[in-house]
Amino acid sequence: MNLSMKWLNDFVNTDGISIKEYCDVMTETGSKVEGYEVMASDVDNVFVGRITKITPHENSDHLQICMLDMGDGKEVQIVTGAPNVFEGAIVPVARPVAHLPGGVVIKAGKLRGVASDGMLCSIGELGLTEHEMPGANNDGILILDEEYFGDKIGWDIHKALMMDDSVVEFEITSNRPDCLSVIGLARETAVSFDRSFNLPAPVVKGCGDGDNVKNHLSVEIKAPDLCYRYSAKVVKNVKIAPSPLWLRMRLAASGVRPINNIVDITNYVMLEYGQPMHAFDYTCLDGSSIVVRNAAEGEIFKSLDDKDHTLRSSMLVIADSNKAVALAGVMGGANSEICDDTKTVVFESAAFNGPSVRITSKALGMRTESSARFEKGLDAENTMPALLRACELVELLGAGDVVDGVIDVYPTKRGITKIALEPERINKFLGVDVSEEFMVDTLRKLGCEVESGMITVPSFRQDLECMNDIAEEIIRIYGYNKIESTGICTEMTQGGRTPAQKFEYDLSMLLANNGFYEIQTFSFISPSFYDKIRMPEDDIRRKSIVISNPLGEDTSIMRTTALPSMLSILAQNKNFSNDYLRLFEMASVYIPTEEGKLPNEKKVLTVGAYGDADFFTLKTVTELIFNAFKINKVEYSACSDDPTFHPGRCACVYAGGVNVGKIGQVHPVTADNYGFDYNKPVFAAEIDVNALFEASEKNIQYKHLPRYPASARDLSFVCDKDLEVGKIENAIAQAAGKLCESVQLFDIYEGAQIGEGKKSVSFRMMLRASESTITVEQADKTVAKVLRAMEEKFGITIRS
């Protein structure tokens, strides 16, 4: 954003502030200055003069000798070859020693023997263009208007042509679209330098002939989600002409090319109020109507730069009853452009959805001053003041008659934001001691209303949402350099792991201390990994999160199981002739949830082993974990329907009735997919870490060592070969009750003496009483209860 300092002075007095001081203070208060430029600083010693007499040069056919009045009572003689000079012409005169753009130095001299005390200047020699000086001849001397410059003879050209200005370039952050305007920066200037801010309300007289805008125009918004407000006025009897010098030079200082009075007014208001505007030729609007709608899919639109664009249905257009006449918030259409013969104009001032404008301009490659503002989210309350300001300028410039009345369609209003003013909390947050009076005064200067401890945020400050935002406003105006260095005075909390993190750490240390090596693998895998572990096609785990920009097919989805990753690492080690291996990983898996929402990220303990290992190797590991973390009510249940594992050597693990994982031998076919030999089995386990943590004992209490001896009872049963030993073991413990300290299997026997399809299982049951030595009668009674339970549950009896 380029800010003219002369323009700025319309709203706040900056007298006594040097340009360097201004830039420094504005940067300190949050309006970052990129740099500044003094306009026409390379033009020096050029003044306004009037040609009083012209005589031909005796020694040249094209040179003329001009005598000039420079306003000081003395005549100056200058020789020129310009064909467009005449007596009475007002021209810019470079007096020795003068400096012009491009390092040109003008000194007194002689031309064909005649003394010349300087040079008459063209627009190019002054660094100007036809846009700033319409009608000027590039090949001749700049002839200045008699009516305006007649009383400015002798003036310095900077002052006469309104080039005595400085331009400050600001870098405006995306959260401050209000500062993409002279008024916004003037408000910041007033607060930063503690000066008054003056914003006069636009005054529009109107034509007063009884005509009304509703006789000319109707407006309908069909997309209120994309167009929050649409305001319009009509100007008739338009006179297209160049804008006055002051307006042209302000636009040029701001980096905008002057065109004509109507177009210049819309650009001027955009820069002053930060509200982009557009002007339509009324005769080009079919049906005398404006309809704000979504474009038809594939609709062709020709923009002001004469380029055709194919639109999508998501794009917003301003249309009449038949066609699109503007791309909302981006650019007008060539079919409604202001021309030299335009007589009636419709001024548009609207509020559009920022993201919609951004998407449209980017898709069509049409980034404009208008779209750059709209995409940041403009204030819908600003459309009407900007529209009235444009009409005020029309009347000021005599560019037409403003029709009475206004059309203002406002279907989508933004709510009012209120924030509590908490001085103590703000000071504590900032580490300063600022008075409440200063806070209130600052906020009011910034446009907020403060009443009864509540701050009403102005509509143009959509970035103020909470106490932190208010604190930032206070401290940037108070001054960051006033914050004194102090020790840390906030409440401190000691760092450390959460209970869940400590559980994971202890679990990792437990496995590492028992001969297992920890690995880490990537969470993104190939969909083919599911095929390698023989996961069924209808398995819900095949539904994975797909990465939108994967590095390749092998890393295109987020895994729902870590077994493929573990088996890949085991296979890699086997190929390196590592004959014995124990690995584990605290792996993350990602379970999809509702569409558009983040997946459920779970921690899974994955264990893998081969070489001198069997099913009971992994079972021992799980029991080690259960004992270490006091996880009770553990059960193992045979699992024969998982194609990844051997159907007769796999078990689901339960803790407190909840399935926490699975252990077993990898199915020979699955192992073969990874290159393992059939006679060298591989074992793996997946345990839900979160479920383990929930099942673990959080409050472990000390217990005295047993004071009384235990009594052992050995029980042998004959049962069906398919009956799981774990079920018998759990039934024994349940039937024995509180006297049972442990139940442990110590023998399994199968043979002819037992019978075909049968097996003998032997358990040692340890019984102990906490208050006294257990008696024979208590032990026998407990054994009897166990035997009855075995017969009732499984139909088995003690082996004779």
PDB file of C-alpha atoms in Angstrom, residues 464-628:
ATOM      1  CA  LEU A 464     -10.057  -8.649  17.160  1.00  0.00           C
ATOM      2  CA  GLU A 465     -11.594 -11.774  18.660  1.00  0.00           C
ATOM      3  CA  CYS A 466     -10.265 -12.311  22.190  1.00  0.00           C
ATOM      4  CA  MET A 467      -8.303 -10.826  25.102  1.00  0.00           C
ATOM      5  CA  ASN A 468      -4.955 -11.628  23.450  1.00  0.00           C
ATOM      6  CA  ASP A 469      -5.878  -9.492  20.445  1.00  0.00           C
ATOM      7  CA  ILE A 470      -6.839  -6.596  22.713  1.00  0.00           C
ATOM      8  CA  ALA A 471      -3.551  -6.946  24.599  1.00  0.00           C
ATOM      9  CA  GLU A 472      -1.648  -6.735  21.313  1.00  0.00           C
ATOM     10  CA  GLU A 473      -3.422  -3.489  20.427  1.00  0.00           C
ATOM     11  CA  ILE A 474      -2.550  -2.005  23.816  1.00  0.00           C
ATOM     12  CA  ILE A 475       1.113  -2.942  23.797  1.00  0.00           C
ATOM     13  CA  ARG A 476       1.871  -1.902  20.209  1.00  0.00           C
ATOM     14  CA  ILE A 477       0.564   1.596  20.907  1.00  0.00           C
ATOM     15  CA  TYR A 478       2.080   1.746  24.395  1.00  0.00           C
ATOM     16  CA  GLY A 479       5.415   0.765  22.882  1.00  0.00           C
ATOM     17  CA  TYR A 480       7.295  -2.518  22.812  1.00  0.00           C
ATOM     18  CA  ASN A 481      10.450  -0.607  23.681  1.00  0.00           C
ATOM     19  CA  LYS A 482       8.894   0.373  27.017  1.00  0.00           C
ATOM     20  CA  ILE A 483       8.675  -3.214  28.223  1.00  0.00           C
ATOM     21  CA  GLU A 484      11.289  -3.682  30.928  1.00  0.00           C
ATOM     22  CA  SER A 485      13.274  -6.889  31.218  1.00  0.00           C
ATOM     23  CA  THR A 486      12.162  -8.878  34.252  1.00  0.00           C
ATOM     24  CA  GLY A 487      12.534 -12.347  35.594  1.00  0.00           C
ATOM     25  CA  ILE A 488       9.926 -14.953  34.865  1.00  0.00           C
ATOM     26  CA  CYS A 489       6.942 -14.150  37.037  1.00  0.00           C
ATOM     27  CA  THR A 490       4.311 -16.448  35.660  1.00  0.00           C
ATOM     28  CA  GLU A 491       3.106 -19.611  37.351  1.00  0.00           C
ATOM     29  CA  MET A 492       5.445 -22.476  36.575  1.00  0.00           C
ATOM     30  CA  THR A 493       4.618 -26.112  36.049  1.00  0.00           C
ATOM     31  CA  GLN A 494       7.195 -28.842  36.256  1.00  0.00           C
ATOM     32  CA  GLY A 495       7.734 -30.667  33.005  1.00  0.00           C
ATOM     33  CA  GLY A 496       7.250 -34.383  32.798  1.00  0.00           C
ATOM     34  CA  ARG A 497       5.462 -37.182  31.048  1.00  0.00           C
ATOM     35  CA  THR A 498       1.742 -37.728  31.304  1.00  0.00           C
ATOM     36  CA  PRO A 499       0.652 -41.039  32.865  1.00  0.00           C
ATOM     37  CA  ALA A 500       0.003 -42.421  29.374  1.00  0.00           C
ATOM     38  CA  GLN A 501       3.423 -41.292  28.111  1.00  0.00           C
ATOM     39  CA  LYS A 502       5.118 -42.767  31.192  1.00  0.00           C
ATOM     40  CA  PHE A 503       3.276 -46.036  30.574  1.00  0.00           C
ATOM     41  CA  GLU A 504       4.578 -46.171  26.992  1.00  0.00           C
ATOM     42  CA  TYR A 505       8.104 -45.362  28.142  1.00  0.00           C
ATOM     43  CA  ASP A 506       8.080 -48.013  30.888  1.00  0.00           C
ATOM     44  CA  LEU A 507       6.650 -50.541  28.451  1.00  0.00           C
ATOM     45  CA  SER A 508       9.476 -49.858  25.986  1.00  0.00           C
ATOM     46  CA  MET A 509      12.092 -50.137  28.736  1.00  0.00           C
ATOM     47  CA  LEU A 510      10.577 -53.426  29.939  1.00  0.00           C
ATOM     48  CA  LEU A 511      10.915 -55.013  26.498  1.00  0.00           C
ATOM     49  CA  ALA A 512      14.365 -53.527  25.893  1.00  0.00           C
ATOM     50  CA  ASN A 513      15.562 -54.903  29.234  1.00  0.00           C
ATOM     51  CA  ASN A 514      14.351 -58.354  28.243  1.00  0.00           C
ATOM     52  CA  GLY A 515      16.306 -58.712  25.018  1.00  0.00           C
ATOM     53  CA  PHE A 516      14.091 -56.952  22.489  1.00  0.00           C
ATOM     54  CA  TYR A 517      15.372 -54.269  20.110  1.00  0.00           C
ATOM     55  CA  GLU A 518      13.163 -51.278  19.346  1.00  0.00           C
ATOM     56  CA  ILE A 519      12.555 -50.239  15.739  1.00  0.00           C
ATOM     57  CA  GLN A 520      10.706 -47.370  14.060  1.00  0.00           C
ATOM     58  CA  THR A 521       9.021 -47.686  10.687  1.00  0.00           C
ATOM     59  CA  PHE A 522       7.082 -45.309   8.430  1.00  0.00           C
ATOM     60  CA  SER A 523       3.379 -44.841   9.086  1.00  0.00           C
ATOM     61  CA  PHE A 524       2.590 -44.675   5.366  1.00  0.00           C
ATOM     62  CA  ILE A 525       2.644 -47.900   3.387  1.00  0.00           C
ATOM     63  CA  SER A 526       1.530 -49.416   0.093  1.00  0.00           C
ATOM     64  CA  PRO A 527      -1.969 -50.944  -0.270  1.00  0.00           C
ATOM     65  CA  SER A 528      -0.187 -54.131  -1.454  1.00  0.00           C
ATOM     66  CA  PHE A 529       1.121 -54.621   2.114  1.00  0.00           C
ATOM     67  CA  TYR A 530      -2.362 -55.778   3.117  1.00  0.00           C
ATOM     68  CA  ASP A 531      -2.207 -58.477   0.430  1.00  0.00           C
ATOM     69  CA  LYS A 532       1.159 -59.719   1.710  1.00  0.00           C
ATOM     70  CA  ILE A 533      -0.289 -60.434   5.172  1.00  0.00           C
ATOM     71  CA  ARG A 534      -3.316 -62.073   3.462  1.00  0.00           C
ATOM     72  CA  MET A 535      -5.826 -59.617   4.915  1.00  0.00           C
ATOM     73  CA  PRO A 536      -9.353 -60.537   3.704  1.00  0.00           C
ATOM     74  CA  GLU A 537     -10.800 -58.292   0.983  1.00  0.00           C
ATOM     75  CA  ASP A 538     -13.763 -57.360   3.174  1.00  0.00           C
ATOM     76  CA  ASP A 539     -11.633 -56.575   6.224  1.00  0.00           C
ATOM     77  CA  ILE A 540     -12.521 -53.121   7.557  1.00  0.00           C
ATOM     78  CA  ARG A 541      -8.822 -52.434   8.113  1.00  0.00           C
ATOM     79  CA  ARG A 542      -8.365 -52.136   4.330  1.00  0.00           C
ATOM     80  CA  LYS A 543     -10.208 -48.812   4.496  1.00  0.00           C
ATOM     81  CA  SER A 544      -7.245 -46.477   4.984  1.00  0.00           C
ATOM     82  CA  ILE A 545      -6.520 -42.758   4.835  1.00  0.00           C
ATOM     83  CA  VAL A 546      -5.213 -41.963   1.332  1.00  0.00           C
ATOM     84  CA  ILE A 547      -2.359 -39.436   1.156  1.00  0.00           C
ATOM     85  CA  SER A 548      -3.208 -36.619  -1.276  1.00  0.00           C
ATOM     86  CA  ASN A 549       0.407 -36.007  -2.399  1.00  0.00           C
ATOM     87  CA  PRO A 550       2.300 -39.290  -1.825  1.00  0.00           C
ATOM     88  CA  LEU A 551       5.943 -39.763  -2.722  1.00  0.00           C
ATOM     89  CA  GLY A 552       4.878 -42.882  -4.622  1.00  0.00           C
ATOM     90  CA  GLU A 553       2.581 -45.903  -4.628  1.00  0.00           C
ATOM     91  CA  ASP A 554       4.646 -47.550  -1.892  1.00  0.00           C
ATOM     92  CA  THR A 555       3.817 -44.676   0.495  1.00  0.00           C
ATOM     93  CA  SER A 556       0.279 -43.782  -0.580  1.00  0.00           C
ATOM     94  CA  ILE A 557      -1.855 -44.719   2.466  1.00  0.00           C
ATOM     95  CA  MET A 558      -1.700 -44.468   6.268  1.00  0.00           C
ATOM     96  CA  ARG A 559      -1.471 -47.908   7.837  1.00  0.00           C
ATOM     97  CA  THR A 560      -4.236 -49.439   9.956  1.00  0.00           C
ATOM     98  CA  THR A 561      -1.953 -52.263  11.142  1.00  0.00           C
ATOM     99  CA  ALA A 562       1.795 -52.323  11.777  1.00  0.00           C
ATOM    100  CA  LEU A 563       2.275 -56.058  11.126  1.00  0.00           C
ATOM    101  CA  PRO A 564       3.437 -55.604   7.495  1.00  0.00           C
ATOM    102  CA  SER A 565       6.091 -53.142   8.623  1.00  0.00           C
ATOM    103  CA  MET A 566       7.325 -55.515  11.368  1.00  0.00           C
ATOM    104  CA  LEU A 567       7.440 -58.516   9.022  1.00  0.00           C
ATOM    105  CA  SER A 568       9.348 -56.457   6.433  1.00  0.00           C
ATOM    106  CA  ILE A 569      12.042 -55.588   8.990  1.00  0.00           C
ATOM    107  CA  LEU A 570      12.246 -59.204  10.187  1.00  0.00           C
ATOM    108  CA  ALA A 571      12.641 -60.361   6.578  1.00  0.00           C
ATOM    109  CA  GLN A 572      15.327 -57.757   5.912  1.00  0.00           C
ATOM    110  CA  ASN A 573      17.333 -58.996   8.920  1.00  0.00           C
ATOM    111  CA  LYS A 574      16.862 -62.606   7.861  1.00  0.00           C
ATOM    112  CA  ASN A 575      18.299 -61.717   4.436  1.00  0.00           C
ATOM    113  CA  PHE A 576      21.322 -60.277   6.242  1.00  0.00           C
ATOM    114  CA  SER A 577      21.890 -63.765   7.800  1.00  0.00           C
ATOM    115  CA  ASN A 578      20.688 -62.690  11.240  1.00  0.00           C
ATOM    116  CA  ASP A 579      19.534 -66.094  12.593  1.00  0.00           C
ATOM    117  CA  TYR A 580      18.091 -64.883  15.893  1.00  0.00           C
ATOM    118  CA  LEU A 581      16.000 -61.757  16.358  1.00  0.00           C
ATOM    119  CA  ARG A 582      13.615 -60.131  18.852  1.00  0.00           C
ATOM    120  CA  LEU A 583      12.046 -56.780  17.818  1.00  0.00           C
ATOM    121  CA  PHE A 584       9.308 -54.445  19.009  1.00  0.00           C
ATOM    122  CA  GLU A 585       7.813 -51.130  17.883  1.00  0.00           C
ATOM    123  CA  MET A 586       5.538 -48.625  19.578  1.00  0.00           C
ATOM    124  CA  ALA A 587       3.756 -48.091  16.278  1.00  0.00           C
ATOM    125  CA  SER A 588       1.094 -45.578  15.314  1.00  0.00           C
ATOM    126  CA  VAL A 589      -1.858 -46.738  13.236  1.00  0.00           C
ATOM    127  CA  TYR A 590      -4.561 -44.514  11.756  1.00  0.00           C
ATOM    128  CA  ILE A 591      -8.200 -45.578  11.819  1.00  0.00           C
ATOM    129  CA  PRO A 592     -10.503 -43.501   9.535  1.00  0.00           C
ATOM    130  CA  THR A 593     -13.458 -41.746  11.180  1.00  0.00           C
ATOM    131  CA  GLU A 594     -16.110 -39.563   9.580  1.00  0.00           C
ATOM    132  CA  GLU A 595     -15.345 -38.065   6.188  1.00  0.00           C
ATOM    133  CA  GLY A 596     -13.544 -34.755   6.456  1.00  0.00           C
ATOM    134  CA  LYS A 597     -12.394 -35.391  10.025  1.00  0.00           C
ATOM    135  CA  LEU A 598      -9.004 -36.429  11.364  1.00  0.00           C
ATOM    136  CA  PRO A 599      -8.416 -40.182  11.792  1.00  0.00           C
ATOM    137  CA  ASN A 600      -8.204 -41.896  15.150  1.00  0.00           C
ATOM    138  CA  GLU A 601      -4.503 -42.335  15.879  1.00  0.00           C
ATOM    139  CA  LYS A 602      -3.776 -45.388  18.045  1.00  0.00           C
ATOM    140  CA  LYS A 603      -0.587 -46.688  19.635  1.00  0.00           C
ATOM    141  CA  VAL A 604      -0.013 -50.390  19.017  1.00  0.00           C
ATOM    142  CA  LEU A 605       2.794 -52.487  20.472  1.00  0.00           C
ATOM    143  CA  THR A 606       4.016 -54.737  17.656  1.00  0.00           C
ATOM    144  CA  VAL A 607       6.362 -57.610  18.547  1.00  0.00           C
ATOM    145  CA  GLY A 608       8.231 -59.897  16.163  1.00  0.00           C
ATOM    146  CA  ALA A 609      10.583 -62.839  16.690  1.00  0.00           C
ATOM    147  CA  TYR A 610      12.190 -65.777  14.911  1.00  0.00           C
ATOM    148  CA  GLY A 611      15.001 -68.209  15.723  1.00  0.00           C
ATOM    149  CA  ASP A 612      14.706 -70.309  18.913  1.00  0.00           C
ATOM    150  CA  ALA A 613      11.171 -69.009  19.478  1.00  0.00           C
ATOM    151  CA  ASP A 614       7.699 -70.469  19.714  1.00  0.00           C
ATOM    152  CA  PHE A 615       4.178 -69.442  20.659  1.00  0.00           C
ATOM    153  CA  PHE A 616       5.021 -69.493  24.354  1.00  0.00           C
ATOM    154  CA  THR A 617       7.892 -67.075  23.786  1.00  0.00           C
ATOM    155  CA  LEU A 618       5.371 -64.361  22.949  1.00  0.00           C
ATOM    156  CA  LYS A 619       2.957 -65.557  25.632  1.00  0.00           C
ATOM    157  CA  THR A 620       5.758 -65.158  28.173  1.00  0.00           C
ATOM    158  CA  VAL A 621       6.305 -61.584  26.940  1.00  0.00           C
ATOM    159  CA  THR A 622       2.646 -60.686  27.380  1.00  0.00           C
ATOM    160  CA  GLU A 623       2.535 -62.229  30.846  1.00  0.00           C
ATOM    161  CA  LEU A 624       5.645 -60.255  31.736  1.00  0.00           C
ATOM    162  CA  ILE A 625       3.822 -57.074  30.706  1.00  0.00           C
ATOM    163  CA  PHE A 626       0.658 -57.988  32.596  1.00  0.00           C
ATOM    164  CA  ASN A 627       2.570 -58.732  35.760  1.00  0.00           C
ATOM    165  CA  ALA A 628       4.688 -55.563  35.537  1.00  0.00           C
TER     166      ALA A 628
END
